[in-house]
mmCIF file of C-alpha atoms in Angstrom:
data_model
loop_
_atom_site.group_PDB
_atom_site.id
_atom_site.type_symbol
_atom_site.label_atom_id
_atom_site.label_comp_id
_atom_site.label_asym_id
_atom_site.label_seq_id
_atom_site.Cartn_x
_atom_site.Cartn_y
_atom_site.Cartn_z
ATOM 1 C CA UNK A 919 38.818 3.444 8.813
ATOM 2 C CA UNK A 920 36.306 5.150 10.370
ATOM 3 C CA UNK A 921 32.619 5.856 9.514
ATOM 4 C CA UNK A 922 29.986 8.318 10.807
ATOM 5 C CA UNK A 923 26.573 9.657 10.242
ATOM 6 C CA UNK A 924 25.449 13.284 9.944
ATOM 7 C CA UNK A 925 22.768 13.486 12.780
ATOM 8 C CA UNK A 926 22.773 17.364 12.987
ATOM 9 C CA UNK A 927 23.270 20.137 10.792
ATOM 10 C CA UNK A 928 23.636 23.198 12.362
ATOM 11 C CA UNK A 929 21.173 26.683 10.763
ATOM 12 C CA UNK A 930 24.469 28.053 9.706
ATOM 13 C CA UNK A 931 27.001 25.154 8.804
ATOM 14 C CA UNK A 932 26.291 24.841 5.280
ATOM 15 C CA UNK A 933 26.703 28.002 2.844
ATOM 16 C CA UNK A 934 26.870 28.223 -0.915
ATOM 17 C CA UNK A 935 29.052 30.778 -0.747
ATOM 18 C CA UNK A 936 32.204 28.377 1.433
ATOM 19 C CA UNK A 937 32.763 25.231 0.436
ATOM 20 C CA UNK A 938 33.844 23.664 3.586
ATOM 21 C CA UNK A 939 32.034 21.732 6.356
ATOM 22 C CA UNK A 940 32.705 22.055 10.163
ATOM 23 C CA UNK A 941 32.662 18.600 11.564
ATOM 24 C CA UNK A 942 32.245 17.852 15.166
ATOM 25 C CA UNK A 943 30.667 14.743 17.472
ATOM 26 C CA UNK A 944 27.644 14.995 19.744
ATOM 27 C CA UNK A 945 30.029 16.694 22.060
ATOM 28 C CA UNK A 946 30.090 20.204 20.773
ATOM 29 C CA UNK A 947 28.574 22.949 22.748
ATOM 30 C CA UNK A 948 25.206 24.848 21.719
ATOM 31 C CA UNK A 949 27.213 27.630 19.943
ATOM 32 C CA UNK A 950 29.236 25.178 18.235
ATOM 33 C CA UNK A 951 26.405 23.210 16.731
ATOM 34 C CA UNK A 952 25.188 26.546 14.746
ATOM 35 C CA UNK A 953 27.885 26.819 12.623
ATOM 36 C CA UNK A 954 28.462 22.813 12.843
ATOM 37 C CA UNK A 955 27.545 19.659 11.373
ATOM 38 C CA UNK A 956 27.101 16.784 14.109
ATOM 39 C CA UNK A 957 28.571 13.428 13.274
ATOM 40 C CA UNK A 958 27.747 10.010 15.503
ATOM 41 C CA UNK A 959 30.940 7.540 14.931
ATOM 42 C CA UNK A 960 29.808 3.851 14.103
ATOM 43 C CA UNK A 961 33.454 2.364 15.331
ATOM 44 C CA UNK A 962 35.870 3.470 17.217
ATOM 45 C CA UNK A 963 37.471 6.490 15.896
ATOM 46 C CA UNK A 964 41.324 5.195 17.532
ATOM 47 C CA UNK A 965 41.270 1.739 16.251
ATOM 48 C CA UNK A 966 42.375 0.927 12.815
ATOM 49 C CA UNK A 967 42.712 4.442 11.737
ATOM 50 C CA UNK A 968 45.147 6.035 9.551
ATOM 51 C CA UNK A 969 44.680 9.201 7.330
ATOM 52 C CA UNK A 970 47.294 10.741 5.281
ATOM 53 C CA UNK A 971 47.760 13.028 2.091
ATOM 54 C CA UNK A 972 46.216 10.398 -0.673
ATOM 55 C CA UNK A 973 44.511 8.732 1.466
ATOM 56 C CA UNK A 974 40.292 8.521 0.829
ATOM 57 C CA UNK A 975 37.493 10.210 2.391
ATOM 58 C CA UNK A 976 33.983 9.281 1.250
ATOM 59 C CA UNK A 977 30.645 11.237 1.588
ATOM 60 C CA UNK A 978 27.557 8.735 0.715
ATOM 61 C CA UNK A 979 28.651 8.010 -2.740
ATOM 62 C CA UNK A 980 31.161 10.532 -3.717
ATOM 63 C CA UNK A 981 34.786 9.822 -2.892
ATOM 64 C CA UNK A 982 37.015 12.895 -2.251
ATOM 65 C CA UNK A 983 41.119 12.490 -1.948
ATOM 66 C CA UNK A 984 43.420 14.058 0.878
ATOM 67 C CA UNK A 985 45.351 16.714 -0.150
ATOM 68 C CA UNK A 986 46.701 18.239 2.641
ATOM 69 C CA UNK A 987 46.015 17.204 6.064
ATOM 70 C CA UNK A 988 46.604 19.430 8.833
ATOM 71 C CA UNK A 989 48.873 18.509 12.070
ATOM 72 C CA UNK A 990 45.418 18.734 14.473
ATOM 73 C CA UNK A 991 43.149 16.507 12.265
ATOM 74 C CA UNK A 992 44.201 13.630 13.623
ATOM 75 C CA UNK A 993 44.177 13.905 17.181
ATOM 76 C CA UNK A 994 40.919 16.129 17.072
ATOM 77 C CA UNK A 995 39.024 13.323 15.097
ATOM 78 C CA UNK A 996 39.658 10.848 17.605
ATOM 79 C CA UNK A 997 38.864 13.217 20.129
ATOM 80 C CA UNK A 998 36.290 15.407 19.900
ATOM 81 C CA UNK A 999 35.062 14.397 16.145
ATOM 82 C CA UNK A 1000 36.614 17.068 14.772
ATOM 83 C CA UNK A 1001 37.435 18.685 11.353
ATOM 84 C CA UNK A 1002 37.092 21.012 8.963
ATOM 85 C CA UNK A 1003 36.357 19.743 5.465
ATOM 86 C CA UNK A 1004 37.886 21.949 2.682
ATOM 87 C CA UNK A 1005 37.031 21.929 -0.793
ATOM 88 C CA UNK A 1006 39.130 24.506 -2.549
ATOM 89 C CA UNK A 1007 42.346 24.172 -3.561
ATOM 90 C CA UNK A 1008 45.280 23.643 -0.720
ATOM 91 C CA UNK A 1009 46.657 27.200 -0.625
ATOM 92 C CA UNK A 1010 49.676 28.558 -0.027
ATOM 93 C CA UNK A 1011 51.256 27.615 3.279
ATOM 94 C CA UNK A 1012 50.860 30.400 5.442
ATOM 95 C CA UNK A 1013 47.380 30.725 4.831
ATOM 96 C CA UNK A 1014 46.930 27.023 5.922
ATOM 97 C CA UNK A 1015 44.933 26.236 9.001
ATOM 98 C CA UNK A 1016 45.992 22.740 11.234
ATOM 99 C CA UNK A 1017 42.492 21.468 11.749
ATOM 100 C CA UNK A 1018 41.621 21.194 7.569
ATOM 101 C CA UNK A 1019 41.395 18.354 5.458
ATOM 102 C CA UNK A 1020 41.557 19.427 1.945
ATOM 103 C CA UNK A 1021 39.896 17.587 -0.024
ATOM 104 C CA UNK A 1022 39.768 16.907 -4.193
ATOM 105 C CA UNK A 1023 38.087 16.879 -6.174
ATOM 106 C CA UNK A 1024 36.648 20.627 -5.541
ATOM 107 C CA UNK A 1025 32.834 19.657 -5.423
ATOM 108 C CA UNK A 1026 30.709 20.602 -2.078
ATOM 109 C CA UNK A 1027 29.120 17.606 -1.586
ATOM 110 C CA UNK A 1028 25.116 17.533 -0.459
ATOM 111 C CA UNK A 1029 25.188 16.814 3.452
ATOM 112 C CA UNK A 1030 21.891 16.205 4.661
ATOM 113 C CA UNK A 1031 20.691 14.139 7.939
ATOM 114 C CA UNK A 1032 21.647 10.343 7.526
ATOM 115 C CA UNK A 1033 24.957 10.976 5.530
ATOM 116 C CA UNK A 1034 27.836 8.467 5.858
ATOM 117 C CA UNK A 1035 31.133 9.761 6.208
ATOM 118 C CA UNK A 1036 34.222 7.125 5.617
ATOM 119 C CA UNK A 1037 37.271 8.292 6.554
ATOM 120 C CA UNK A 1038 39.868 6.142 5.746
#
């Protein structure tokens, strides 16, 4: 499992009209952060850490379910604290992007400064 807080929300990373969030860690460049929300990780993000289609993904209270989890998300989590969170129905499969979680149920979730993020 691991867990992170929202520390930085970028002036253009949350819209009403996409439901999906742009995850990356304190890492990401200047450009990056305006279309990005920032996450701090709490653990290590190698240890103990397996996510897979099913598997949970919690945002403060609300618990979403993985399903479909692109070939990148992995490696770019651990990495650079990367992902993009999805909350639309998977489409079909050429339209599907490697670094996207999609996540159900279909509900943008509030993120705001101080939320928790369990992956896992």
């Amino acid at each position: 499992m691991i867990k992170s807080e929202v520390i930085e929300i970028g002036a253009k990373a949350v819209s009403k009209d996409e439901p999906m969030v742009i995850l990356f860690d304190e890492t990401a460049s200047p450009r990056l952060r305006e279309v990005s929300v920032i996450q701090r990780f709490e653990n290590d993000a190698v240890e103990n850490y397996d996510l897979e289609i099913g598997s949970k993904i919690q945002i403060d209270d609300q618990v979403y379910h993985v399903k479909y989890l692109g070939e990148l998300v992995k490696r770019n989590l651990t990495t650079i604290g990367h992902t993009v969170l999805n909350f639309k129905p998977v489409p079909e499969k050429e339209h599907l992007q490697e670094n996207v979680l999609y996540l159900e149920p279909h509900t943008m979730p509030v993120i705001k400064q101080g939320t928790q993020i369990i992956y896992g």
